[in-house]
Short mmCIF file of C-alpha atoms in Angstrom, two decimals:
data_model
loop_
_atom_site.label_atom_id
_atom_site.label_comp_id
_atom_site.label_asym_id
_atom_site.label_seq_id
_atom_site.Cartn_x
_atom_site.Cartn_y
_atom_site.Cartn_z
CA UNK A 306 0.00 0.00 0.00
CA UNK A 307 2.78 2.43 0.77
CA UNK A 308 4.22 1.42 -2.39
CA UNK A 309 1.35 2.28 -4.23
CA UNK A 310 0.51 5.76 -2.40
CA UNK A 311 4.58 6.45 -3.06
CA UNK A 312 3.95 5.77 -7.00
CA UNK A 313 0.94 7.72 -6.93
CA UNK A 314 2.72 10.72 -5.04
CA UNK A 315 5.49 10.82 -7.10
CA UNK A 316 3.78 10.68 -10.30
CA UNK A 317 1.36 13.38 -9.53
CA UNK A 318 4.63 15.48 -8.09
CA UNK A 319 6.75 14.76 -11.19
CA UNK A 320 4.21 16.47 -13.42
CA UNK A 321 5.53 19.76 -12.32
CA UNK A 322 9.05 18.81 -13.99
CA UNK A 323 10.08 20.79 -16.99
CA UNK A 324 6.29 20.53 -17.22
CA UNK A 325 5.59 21.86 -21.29
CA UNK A 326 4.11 24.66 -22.37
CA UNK A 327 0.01 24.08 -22.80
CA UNK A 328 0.72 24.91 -26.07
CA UNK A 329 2.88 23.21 -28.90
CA UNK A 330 4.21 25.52 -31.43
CA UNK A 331 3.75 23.64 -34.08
CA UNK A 332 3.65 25.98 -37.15
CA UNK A 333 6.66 27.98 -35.54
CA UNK A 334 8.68 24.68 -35.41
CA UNK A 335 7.26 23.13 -38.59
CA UNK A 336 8.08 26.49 -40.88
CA UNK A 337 11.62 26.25 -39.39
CA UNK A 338 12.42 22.42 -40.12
CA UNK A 339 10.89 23.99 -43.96
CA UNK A 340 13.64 26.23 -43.96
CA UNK A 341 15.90 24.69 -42.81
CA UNK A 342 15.61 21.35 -45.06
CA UNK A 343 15.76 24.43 -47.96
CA UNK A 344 18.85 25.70 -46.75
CA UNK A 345 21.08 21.54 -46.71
CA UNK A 346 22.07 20.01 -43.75
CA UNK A 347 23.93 20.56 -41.22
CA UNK A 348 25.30 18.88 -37.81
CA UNK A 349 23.70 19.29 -34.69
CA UNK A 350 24.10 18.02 -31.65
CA UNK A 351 26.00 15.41 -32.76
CA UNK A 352 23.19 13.02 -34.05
CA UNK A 353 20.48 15.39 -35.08
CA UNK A 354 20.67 18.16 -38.45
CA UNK A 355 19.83 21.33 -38.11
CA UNK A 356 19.97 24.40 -41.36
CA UNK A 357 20.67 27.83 -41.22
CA UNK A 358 17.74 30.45 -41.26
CA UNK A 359 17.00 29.71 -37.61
CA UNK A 360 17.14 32.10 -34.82
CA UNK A 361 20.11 31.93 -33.11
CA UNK A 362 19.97 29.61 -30.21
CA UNK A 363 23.08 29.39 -27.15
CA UNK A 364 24.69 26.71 -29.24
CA UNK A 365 25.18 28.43 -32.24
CA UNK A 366 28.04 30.12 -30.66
CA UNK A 367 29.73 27.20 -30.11
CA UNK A 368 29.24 25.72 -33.43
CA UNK A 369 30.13 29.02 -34.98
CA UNK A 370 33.49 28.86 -33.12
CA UNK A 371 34.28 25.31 -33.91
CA UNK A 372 33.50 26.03 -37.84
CA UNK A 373 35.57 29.43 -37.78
CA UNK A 374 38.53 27.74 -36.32
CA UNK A 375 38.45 24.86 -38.68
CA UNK A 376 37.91 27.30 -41.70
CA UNK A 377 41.08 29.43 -40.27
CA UNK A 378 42.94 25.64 -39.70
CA UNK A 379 41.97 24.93 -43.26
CA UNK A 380 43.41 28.01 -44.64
CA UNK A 381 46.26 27.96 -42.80
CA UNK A 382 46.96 24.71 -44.17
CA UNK A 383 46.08 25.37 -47.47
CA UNK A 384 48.39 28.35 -47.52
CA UNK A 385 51.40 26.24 -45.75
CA UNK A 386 50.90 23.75 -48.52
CA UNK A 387 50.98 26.41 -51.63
CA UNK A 388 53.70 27.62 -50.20
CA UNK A 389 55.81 24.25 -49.78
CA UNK A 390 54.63 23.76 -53.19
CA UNK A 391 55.86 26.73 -54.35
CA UNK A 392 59.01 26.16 -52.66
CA UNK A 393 59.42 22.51 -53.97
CA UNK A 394 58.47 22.74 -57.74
CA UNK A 395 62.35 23.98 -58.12
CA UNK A 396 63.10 21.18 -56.31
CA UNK A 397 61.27 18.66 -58.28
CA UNK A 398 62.92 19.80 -61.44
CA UNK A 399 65.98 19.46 -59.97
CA UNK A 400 65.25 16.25 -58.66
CA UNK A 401 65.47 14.98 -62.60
CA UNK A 402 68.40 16.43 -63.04
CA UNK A 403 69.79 14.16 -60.15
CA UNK A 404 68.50 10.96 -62.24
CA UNK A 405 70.15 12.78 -65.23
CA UNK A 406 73.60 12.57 -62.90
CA UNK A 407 75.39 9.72 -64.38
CA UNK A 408 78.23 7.65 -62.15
CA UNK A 409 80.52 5.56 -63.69
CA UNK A 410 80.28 2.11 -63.99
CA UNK A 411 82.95 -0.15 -61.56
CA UNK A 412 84.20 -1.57 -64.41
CA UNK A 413 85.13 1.93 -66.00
CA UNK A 414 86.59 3.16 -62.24
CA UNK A 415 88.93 -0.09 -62.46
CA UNK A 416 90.02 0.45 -65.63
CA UNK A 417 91.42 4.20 -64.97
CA UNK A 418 92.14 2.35 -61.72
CA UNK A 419 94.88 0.58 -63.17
CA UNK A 420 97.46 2.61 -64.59
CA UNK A 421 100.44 1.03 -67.06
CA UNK A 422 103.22 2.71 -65.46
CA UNK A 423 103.71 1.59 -61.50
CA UNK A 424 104.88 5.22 -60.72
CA UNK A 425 103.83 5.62 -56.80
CA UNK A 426 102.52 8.88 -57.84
CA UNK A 427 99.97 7.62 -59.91
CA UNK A 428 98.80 4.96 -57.67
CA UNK A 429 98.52 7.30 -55.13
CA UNK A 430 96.53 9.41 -57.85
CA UNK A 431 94.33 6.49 -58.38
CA UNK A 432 93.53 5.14 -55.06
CA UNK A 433 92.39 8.84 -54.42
CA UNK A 434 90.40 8.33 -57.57
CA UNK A 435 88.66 4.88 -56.02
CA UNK A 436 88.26 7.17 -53.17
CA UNK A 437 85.87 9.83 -54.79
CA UNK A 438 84.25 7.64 -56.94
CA UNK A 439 83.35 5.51 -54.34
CA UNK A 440 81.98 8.38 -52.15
CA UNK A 441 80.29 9.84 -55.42
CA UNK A 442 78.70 6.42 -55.81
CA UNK A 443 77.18 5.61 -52.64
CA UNK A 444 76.05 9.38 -52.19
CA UNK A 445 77.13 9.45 -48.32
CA UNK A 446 80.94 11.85 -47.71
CA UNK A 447 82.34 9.98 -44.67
CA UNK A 448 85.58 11.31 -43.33
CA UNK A 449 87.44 8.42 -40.68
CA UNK A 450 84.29 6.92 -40.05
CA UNK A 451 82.50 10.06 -39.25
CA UNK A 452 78.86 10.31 -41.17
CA UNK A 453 78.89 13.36 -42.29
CA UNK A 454 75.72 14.57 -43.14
CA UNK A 455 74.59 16.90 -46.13
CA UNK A 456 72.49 19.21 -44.20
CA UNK A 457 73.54 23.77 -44.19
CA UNK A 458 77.20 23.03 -43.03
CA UNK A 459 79.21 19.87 -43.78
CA UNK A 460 82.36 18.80 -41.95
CA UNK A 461 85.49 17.86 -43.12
CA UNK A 462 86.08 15.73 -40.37
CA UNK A 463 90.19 15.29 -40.77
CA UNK A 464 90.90 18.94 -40.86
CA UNK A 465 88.39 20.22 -38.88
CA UNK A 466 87.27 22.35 -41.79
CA UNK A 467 84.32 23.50 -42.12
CA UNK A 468 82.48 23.67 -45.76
CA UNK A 469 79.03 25.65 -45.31
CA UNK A 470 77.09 24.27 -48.40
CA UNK A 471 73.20 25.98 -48.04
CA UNK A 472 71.81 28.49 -45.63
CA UNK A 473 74.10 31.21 -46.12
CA UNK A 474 72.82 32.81 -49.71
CA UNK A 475 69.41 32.75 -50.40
CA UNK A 476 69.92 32.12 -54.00
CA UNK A 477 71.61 28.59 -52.39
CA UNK A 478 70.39 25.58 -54.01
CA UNK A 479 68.27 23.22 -51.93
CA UNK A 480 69.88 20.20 -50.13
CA UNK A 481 68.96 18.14 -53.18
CA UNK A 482 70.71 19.96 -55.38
CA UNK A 483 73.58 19.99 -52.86
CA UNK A 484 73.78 16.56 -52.85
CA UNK A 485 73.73 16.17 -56.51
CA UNK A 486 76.63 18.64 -56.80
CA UNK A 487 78.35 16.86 -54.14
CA UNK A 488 78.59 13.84 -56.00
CA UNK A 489 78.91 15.61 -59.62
CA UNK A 490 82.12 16.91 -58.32
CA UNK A 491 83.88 13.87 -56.77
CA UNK A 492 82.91 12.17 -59.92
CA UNK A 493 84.75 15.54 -61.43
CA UNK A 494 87.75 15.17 -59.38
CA UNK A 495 88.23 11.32 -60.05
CA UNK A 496 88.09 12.26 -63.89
CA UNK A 497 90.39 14.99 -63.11
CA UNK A 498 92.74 13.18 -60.63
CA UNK A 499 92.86 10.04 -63.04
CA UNK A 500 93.58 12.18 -65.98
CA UNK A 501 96.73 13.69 -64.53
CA UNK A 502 97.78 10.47 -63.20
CA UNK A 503 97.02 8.36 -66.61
CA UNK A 504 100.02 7.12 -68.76
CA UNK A 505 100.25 9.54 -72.11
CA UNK A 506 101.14 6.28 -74.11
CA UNK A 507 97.78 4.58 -73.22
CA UNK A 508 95.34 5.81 -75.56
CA UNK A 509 92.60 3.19 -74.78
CA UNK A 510 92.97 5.23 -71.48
CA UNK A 511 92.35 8.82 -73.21
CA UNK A 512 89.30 7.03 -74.96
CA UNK A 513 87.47 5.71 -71.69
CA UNK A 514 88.54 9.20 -70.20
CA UNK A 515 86.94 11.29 -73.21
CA UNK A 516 83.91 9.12 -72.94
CA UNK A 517 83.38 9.95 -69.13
CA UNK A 518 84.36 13.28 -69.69
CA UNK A 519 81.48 13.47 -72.31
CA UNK A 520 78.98 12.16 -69.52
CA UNK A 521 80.15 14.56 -66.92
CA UNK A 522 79.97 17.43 -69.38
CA UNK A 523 76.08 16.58 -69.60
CA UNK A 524 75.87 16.69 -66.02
CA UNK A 525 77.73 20.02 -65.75
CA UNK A 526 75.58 21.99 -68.44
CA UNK A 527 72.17 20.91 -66.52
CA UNK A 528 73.65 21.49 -63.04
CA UNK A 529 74.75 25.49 -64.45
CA UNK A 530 71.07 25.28 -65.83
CA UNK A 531 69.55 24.46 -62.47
CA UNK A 532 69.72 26.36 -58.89
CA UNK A 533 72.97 25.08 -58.34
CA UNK A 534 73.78 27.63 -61.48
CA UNK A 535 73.07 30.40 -59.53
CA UNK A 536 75.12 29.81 -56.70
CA UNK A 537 78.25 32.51 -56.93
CA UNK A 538 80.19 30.19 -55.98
CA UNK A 539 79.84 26.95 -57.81
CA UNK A 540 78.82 28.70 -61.29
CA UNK A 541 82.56 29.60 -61.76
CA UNK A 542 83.84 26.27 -61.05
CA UNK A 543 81.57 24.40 -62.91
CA UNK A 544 82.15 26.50 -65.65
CA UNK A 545 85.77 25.54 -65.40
CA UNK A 546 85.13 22.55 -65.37
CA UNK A 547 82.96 22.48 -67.96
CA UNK A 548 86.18 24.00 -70.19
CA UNK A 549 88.16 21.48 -68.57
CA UNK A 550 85.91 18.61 -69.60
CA UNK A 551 85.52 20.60 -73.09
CA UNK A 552 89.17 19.84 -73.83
CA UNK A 553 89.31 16.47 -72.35
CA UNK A 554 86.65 15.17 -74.75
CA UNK A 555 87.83 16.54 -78.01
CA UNK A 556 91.03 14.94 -77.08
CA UNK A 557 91.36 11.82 -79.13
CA UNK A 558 94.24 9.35 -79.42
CA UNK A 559 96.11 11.03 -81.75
CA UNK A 560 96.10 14.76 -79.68
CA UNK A 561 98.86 16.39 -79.94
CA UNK A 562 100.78 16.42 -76.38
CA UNK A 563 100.30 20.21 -76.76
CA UNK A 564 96.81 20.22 -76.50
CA UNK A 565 97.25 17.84 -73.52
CA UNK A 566 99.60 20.45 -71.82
CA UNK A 567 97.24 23.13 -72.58
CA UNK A 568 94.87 21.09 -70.38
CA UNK A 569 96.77 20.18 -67.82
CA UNK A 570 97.72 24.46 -67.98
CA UNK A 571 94.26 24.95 -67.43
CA UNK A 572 93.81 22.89 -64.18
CA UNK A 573 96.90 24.60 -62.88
CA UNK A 574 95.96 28.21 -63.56
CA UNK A 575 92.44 28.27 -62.45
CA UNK A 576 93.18 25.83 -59.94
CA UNK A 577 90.51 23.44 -60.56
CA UNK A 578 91.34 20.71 -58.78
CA UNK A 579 92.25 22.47 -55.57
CA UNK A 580 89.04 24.56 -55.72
CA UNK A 581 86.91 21.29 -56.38
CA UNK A 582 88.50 19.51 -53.12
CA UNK A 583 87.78 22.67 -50.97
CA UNK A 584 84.05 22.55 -52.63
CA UNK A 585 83.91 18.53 -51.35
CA UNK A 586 82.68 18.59 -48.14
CA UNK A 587 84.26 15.40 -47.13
CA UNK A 588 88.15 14.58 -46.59
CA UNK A 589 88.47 11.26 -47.94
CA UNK A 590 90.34 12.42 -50.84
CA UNK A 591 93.32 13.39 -48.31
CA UNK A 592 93.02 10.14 -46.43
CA UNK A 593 92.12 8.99 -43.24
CA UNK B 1415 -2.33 13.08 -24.23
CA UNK B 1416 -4.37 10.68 -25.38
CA UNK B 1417 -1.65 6.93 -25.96
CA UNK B 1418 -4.95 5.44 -27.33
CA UNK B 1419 -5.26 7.61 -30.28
CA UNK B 1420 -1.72 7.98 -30.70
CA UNK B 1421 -1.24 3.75 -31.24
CA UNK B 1422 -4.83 3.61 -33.24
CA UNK B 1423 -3.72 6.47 -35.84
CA UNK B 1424 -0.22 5.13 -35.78
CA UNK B 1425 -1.36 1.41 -36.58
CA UNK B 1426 -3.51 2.06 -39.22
CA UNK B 1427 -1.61 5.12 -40.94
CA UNK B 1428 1.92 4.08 -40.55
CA UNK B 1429 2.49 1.99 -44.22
CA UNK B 1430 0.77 4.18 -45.99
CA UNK B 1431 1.85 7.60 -44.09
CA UNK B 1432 6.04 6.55 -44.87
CA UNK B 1433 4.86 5.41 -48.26
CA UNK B 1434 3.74 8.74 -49.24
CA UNK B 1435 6.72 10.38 -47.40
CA UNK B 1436 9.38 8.63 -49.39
CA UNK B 1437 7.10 8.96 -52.28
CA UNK B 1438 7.86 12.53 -51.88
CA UNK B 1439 4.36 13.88 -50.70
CA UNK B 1440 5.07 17.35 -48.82
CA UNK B 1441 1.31 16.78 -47.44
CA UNK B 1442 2.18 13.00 -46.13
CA UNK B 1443 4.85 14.92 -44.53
CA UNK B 1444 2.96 17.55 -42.38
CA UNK B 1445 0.65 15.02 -41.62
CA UNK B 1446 3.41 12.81 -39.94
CA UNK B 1447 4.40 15.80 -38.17
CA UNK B 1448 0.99 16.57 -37.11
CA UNK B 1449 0.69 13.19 -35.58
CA UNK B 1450 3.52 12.87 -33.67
CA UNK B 1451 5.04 16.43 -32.57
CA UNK B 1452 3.43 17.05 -29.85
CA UNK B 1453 4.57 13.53 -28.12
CA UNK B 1454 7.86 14.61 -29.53
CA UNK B 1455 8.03 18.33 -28.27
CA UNK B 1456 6.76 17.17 -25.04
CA UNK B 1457 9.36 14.79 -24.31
CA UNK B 1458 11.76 17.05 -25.62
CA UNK B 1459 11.21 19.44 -23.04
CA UNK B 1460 10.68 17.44 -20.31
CA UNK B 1461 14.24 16.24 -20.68
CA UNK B 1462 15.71 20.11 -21.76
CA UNK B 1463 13.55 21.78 -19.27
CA UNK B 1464 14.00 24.38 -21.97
CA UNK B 1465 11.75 25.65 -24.67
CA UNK B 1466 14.53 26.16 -27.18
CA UNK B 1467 15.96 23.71 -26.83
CA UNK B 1468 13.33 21.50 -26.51
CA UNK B 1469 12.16 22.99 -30.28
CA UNK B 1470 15.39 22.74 -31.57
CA UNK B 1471 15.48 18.86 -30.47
CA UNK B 1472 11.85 18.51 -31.89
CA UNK B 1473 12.71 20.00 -35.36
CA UNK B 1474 15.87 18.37 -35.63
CA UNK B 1475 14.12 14.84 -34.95
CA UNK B 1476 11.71 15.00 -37.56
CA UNK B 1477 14.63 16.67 -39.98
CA UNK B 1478 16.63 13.37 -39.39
CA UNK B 1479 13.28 11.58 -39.57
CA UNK B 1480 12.81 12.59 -42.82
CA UNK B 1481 15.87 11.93 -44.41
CA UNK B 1482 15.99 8.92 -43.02
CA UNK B 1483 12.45 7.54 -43.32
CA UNK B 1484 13.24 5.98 -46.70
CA UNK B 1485 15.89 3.31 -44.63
CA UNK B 1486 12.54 2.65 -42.09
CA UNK B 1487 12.45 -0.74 -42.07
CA UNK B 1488 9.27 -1.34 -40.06
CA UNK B 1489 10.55 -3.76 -37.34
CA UNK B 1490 9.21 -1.43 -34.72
CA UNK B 1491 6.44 0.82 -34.80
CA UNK B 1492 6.70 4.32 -36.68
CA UNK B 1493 6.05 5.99 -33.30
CA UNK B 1494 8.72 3.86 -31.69
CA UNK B 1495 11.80 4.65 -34.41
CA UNK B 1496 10.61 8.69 -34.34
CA UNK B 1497 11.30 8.23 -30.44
CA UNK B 1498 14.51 6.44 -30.76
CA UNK B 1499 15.43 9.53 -33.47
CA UNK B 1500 13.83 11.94 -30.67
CA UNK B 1501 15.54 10.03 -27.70
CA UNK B 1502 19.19 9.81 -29.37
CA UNK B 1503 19.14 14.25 -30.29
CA UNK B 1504 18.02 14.97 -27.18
CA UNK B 1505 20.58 13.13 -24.91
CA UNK B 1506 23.06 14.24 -27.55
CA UNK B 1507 21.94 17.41 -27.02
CA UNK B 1508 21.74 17.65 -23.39
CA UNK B 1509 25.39 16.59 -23.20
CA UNK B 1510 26.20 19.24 -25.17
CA UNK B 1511 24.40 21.07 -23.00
CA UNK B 1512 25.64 20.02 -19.69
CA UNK B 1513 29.32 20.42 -20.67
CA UNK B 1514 28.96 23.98 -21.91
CA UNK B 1515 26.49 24.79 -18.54
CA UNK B 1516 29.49 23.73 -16.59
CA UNK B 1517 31.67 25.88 -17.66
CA UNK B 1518 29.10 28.93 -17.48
CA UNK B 1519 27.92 27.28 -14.27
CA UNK B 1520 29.61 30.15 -11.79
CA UNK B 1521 27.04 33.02 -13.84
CA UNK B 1522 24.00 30.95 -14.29
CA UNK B 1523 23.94 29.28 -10.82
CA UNK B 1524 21.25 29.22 -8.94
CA UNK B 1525 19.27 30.49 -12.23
CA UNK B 1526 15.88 27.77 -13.01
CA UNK B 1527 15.86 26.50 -16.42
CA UNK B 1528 12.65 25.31 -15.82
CA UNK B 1529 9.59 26.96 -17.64
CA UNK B 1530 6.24 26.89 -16.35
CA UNK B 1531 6.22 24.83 -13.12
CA UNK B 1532 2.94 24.47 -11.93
CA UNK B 1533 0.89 22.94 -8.76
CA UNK B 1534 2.64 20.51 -6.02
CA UNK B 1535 4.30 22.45 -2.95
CA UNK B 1536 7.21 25.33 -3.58
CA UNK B 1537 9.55 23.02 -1.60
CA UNK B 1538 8.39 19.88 -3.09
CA UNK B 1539 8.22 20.97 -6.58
CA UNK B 1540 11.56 22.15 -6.02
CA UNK B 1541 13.09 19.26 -3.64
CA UNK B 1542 11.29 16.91 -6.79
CA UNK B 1543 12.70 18.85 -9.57
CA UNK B 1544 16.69 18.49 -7.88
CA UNK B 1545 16.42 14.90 -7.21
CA UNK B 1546 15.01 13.94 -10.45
CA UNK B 1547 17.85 15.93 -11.82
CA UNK B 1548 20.87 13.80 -9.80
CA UNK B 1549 19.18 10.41 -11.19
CA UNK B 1550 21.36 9.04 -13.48
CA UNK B 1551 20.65 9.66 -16.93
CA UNK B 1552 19.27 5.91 -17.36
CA UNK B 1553 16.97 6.12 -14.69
CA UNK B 1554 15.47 10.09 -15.49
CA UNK B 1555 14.64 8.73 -18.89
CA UNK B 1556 12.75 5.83 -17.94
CA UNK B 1557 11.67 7.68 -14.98
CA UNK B 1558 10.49 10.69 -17.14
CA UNK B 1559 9.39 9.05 -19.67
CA UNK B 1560 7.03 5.81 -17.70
CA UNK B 1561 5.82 8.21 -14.73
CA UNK B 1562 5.58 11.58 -16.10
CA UNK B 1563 5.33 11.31 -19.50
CA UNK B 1564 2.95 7.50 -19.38
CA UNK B 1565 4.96 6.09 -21.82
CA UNK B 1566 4.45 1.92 -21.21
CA UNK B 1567 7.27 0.18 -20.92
CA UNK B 1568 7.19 -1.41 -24.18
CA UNK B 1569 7.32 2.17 -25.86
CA UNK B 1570 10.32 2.50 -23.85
CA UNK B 1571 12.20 -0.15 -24.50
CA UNK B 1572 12.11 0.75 -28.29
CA UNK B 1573 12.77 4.20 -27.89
CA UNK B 1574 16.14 3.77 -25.87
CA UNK B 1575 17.07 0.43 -27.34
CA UNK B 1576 16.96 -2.00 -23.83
CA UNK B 1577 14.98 -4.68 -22.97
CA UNK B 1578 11.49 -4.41 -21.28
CA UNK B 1579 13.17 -5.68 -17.59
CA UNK B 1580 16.05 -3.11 -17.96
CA UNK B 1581 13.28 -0.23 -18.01
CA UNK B 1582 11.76 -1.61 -15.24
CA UNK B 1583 14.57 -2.03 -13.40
CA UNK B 1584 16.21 1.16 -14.44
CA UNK B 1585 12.44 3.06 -13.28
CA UNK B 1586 12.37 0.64 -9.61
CA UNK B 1587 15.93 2.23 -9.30
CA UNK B 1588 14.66 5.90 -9.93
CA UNK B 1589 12.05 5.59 -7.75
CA UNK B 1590 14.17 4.32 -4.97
CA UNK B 1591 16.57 6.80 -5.11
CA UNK B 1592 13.46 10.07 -4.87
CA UNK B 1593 12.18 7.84 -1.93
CA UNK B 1594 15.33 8.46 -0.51
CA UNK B 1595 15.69 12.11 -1.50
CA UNK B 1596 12.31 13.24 -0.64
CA UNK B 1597 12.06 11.09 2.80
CA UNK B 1598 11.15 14.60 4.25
CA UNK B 1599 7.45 13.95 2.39
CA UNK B 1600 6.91 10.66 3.98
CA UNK B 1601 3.94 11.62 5.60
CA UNK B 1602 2.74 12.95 2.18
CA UNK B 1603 2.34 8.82 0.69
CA UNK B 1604 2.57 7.05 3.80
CA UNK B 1605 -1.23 8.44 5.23
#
């Protein structure tokens, strides 16, 4: 009985809670589910819809907020990503110009690896030939076992010098580009290095030299072409050594050994060789 | 609120009513909404204790209702899946609600979001209104909707997706816990 007279109280209590309005507003409500089923959905409430055209109601501030700062994230995004496009597309290019970069086969490297004459000075000329190619080739400049890697500044690791490659201009090539050149010029420098070091007799030597001059030449125009051209100071060297590899490809077996002298004048007067070690940001060429 | 007419209309309307719907009929349309608002708004508000947001809640069940109608599948009663629709934006919606009322809680303290509160006692209506307030959520809506709203148990069941004992369990539970709040009233049952 208590039960009872407790269900009965209750009930007849409880109809004062959030007791409705006596009257429904049905054509208030109705005409705004019209308009907004006009207007296209939208997320309420997280399971309902609601459309614009309604009066404002104490959530719409909140949903206004979230929406605005999604639009600005949006934006912001969309603007960080033009702009790394923007900054990229270069970069892209460039990146076909690395797959244009051509490194010698092993087979070539052992052939100017292997000199006729036993002169100390030329083996010393070609193990520091193996040396570059090798670091041109696997695209990572260690110096004694130190990675070194190819970031703004690169470290020549046995003399403590210090080669600052991007960062400094801001007409500097990106780090692609820097890599690329990296590698161009040790490829460079083992042409160059084996060429001074290769025995004037052996012309099957000047032939395999002219053709991998010819190959590096291809490399140099598109690197003067790209960023990398525009870099005061790799566009003079490379366009050295683009003179440099000039003469070493119209060189042909029967070349005079004037024209060879006049080569081997031009490394010494514009100090080619020299200038591309100090651009190598890696000491394996002097040993470790 | 007449359940009666509600079940007859519902019963013998409801195939044809969502046939004309998905068919596209704008009058089909107002005539669902005619039928079944006022259960809707009702409950709405009796949960929001708020006439916005109680119409907002409304409009946006029948909104969803119609979108979804043509995915109706009929294994309940039209009444009963409009309820569930009604049922699911309103408890969405009050959790919205309750999060964002917390953090304006320090200015609106103390402030009644309750409309029109009518009859019972001052103290009582107010003692009744704060302890049906601290039920949990599962027990106010079973509470609300069995004792003050005279839904059946059955209606309930389909509206918030539980079995028939879990309602009455879930409304025994509610009622135990406002015997306990409101033991001041004893008297008030027990003579």
């Amino acid at each position: 009985m208590t039960e009872e007279n407790f269900e009965k109280f209750v009930k007849e209590s409880a109809q004062s809670y959030n007791a409705p309005p006596a009257r429904v507003p049905r054509d208030e409500m109705w005409n705004a589910i019209q308009a907004q089923r006009a207007a296209g959905p939208r997320v309420v409430y997280g399971g309902g819809l609601r459309l614009s055209g309604v009066s404002p109601r104490r959530f719409h501030a909140k949903v206004w907020l979230g929406a605005a700062a999604a639009a600005m994230l949006l934006v912001a995004t969309g603007v960080g990503i033009g702009r790394w496009t923007a900054s990229t597309a270069p970069r892209a290019a460039g990146t076909q110009t690395i797959g244009a970069v051509i490194v010698p086969p092993p087979e070539k490297v052992a052939a100017v690896a292997t000199p006729d004459a036993g002169l100390s000075s030329q083996q010393s000329a070609v193990q520091s030939t193996a040396a570059a190619v090798e670091r041109s080739s696997t695209g990572d400049v260690r110096s004694g076992g130190q990675r070194v890697s190819n970031g703004s500044s690169l470290t020549n690791g046995g003399e403590g010098r210090v080669a600052t490659i991007a960062g400094q201009d801001s007409r500097a090539p990106t780090s692609a580009y820097q890599l690329t050149t990296v590698r161009y010029l040790s490829e460079a420098e083992a042409l160059l290095t084996s060429f001074r070091a290769r025995n004037p007799a052996d012309q099957q030597m000047d032939a395999q030299l002219g053709a991998w001059a010819r190959q590096l030449l291809t490399n140099t125009r598109l690197l003067l072409d790209s960023p990398v051209g525009n870099d005061p100071h790799r566009r003079p060297l490379l366009e050295d050594l683009e003179l440099v590899l000039v003469q070493i490809v119209q060189q042909s077996p029967g070349t005079a050994p004037q024209d060879r002298e006049l080569i081997e004048k031009t490394l010494q007067q514009e100090h080619v060789l020299t200038r591309l070690r100090t651009a190598i940001p890696a000491g394996a060429q002097h040993g470790s | 609120m007449e359940l009666a007419a509600y079940e007859s209309r519902t019963s013998v309307n409801d195939i044809q009513l969502i046939t004309r719907v998905v068919a596209g009929d704008a009058a089909a349309e107002r005539e669902l909404y005619e039928t079944y608002v006022d259960r809707i708004y009702r409950l709405a508000f009796r949960l929001a204790g708020d006439d916005e947001l109680a119409r907002d809640f409304t409009q946006a069940t029948f909104i969803r209702a119609f979108e979804k109608i043509g995915s109706f599948r009929g294994d309940s009663s039209l009444s009963t899946w409009l309820h569930s629709i009604g049922v699911s934006v309103a408890l969405n919606g009050l959790r919205k609600t309750k999060r964002q009322r917390n953090r304006e809680a320090p200015m609106e303290e103390g402030i009644s979001i309750g409309a029109s509160r009518i009859e019972a006692e001052p103290d009582l209506k107010e003692r009744m209104a704060r302890a049906i307030d601290g039920l949990a959520e599962k027990y106010r809506m079973v509470f609300v909707m069995h004792d003050v709203e005279g839904y059946t148990h059955e209606e309930i069941s389909g509206a918030l997706n539980i079995p028939i004992g879990t309602s009455k369990s879930h409304l025994f539970q509610a009622r135990s816990k406002l015997r306990v709040a409101l033991a001041d009233f004893a008297p008030e049952w027990v003579s």
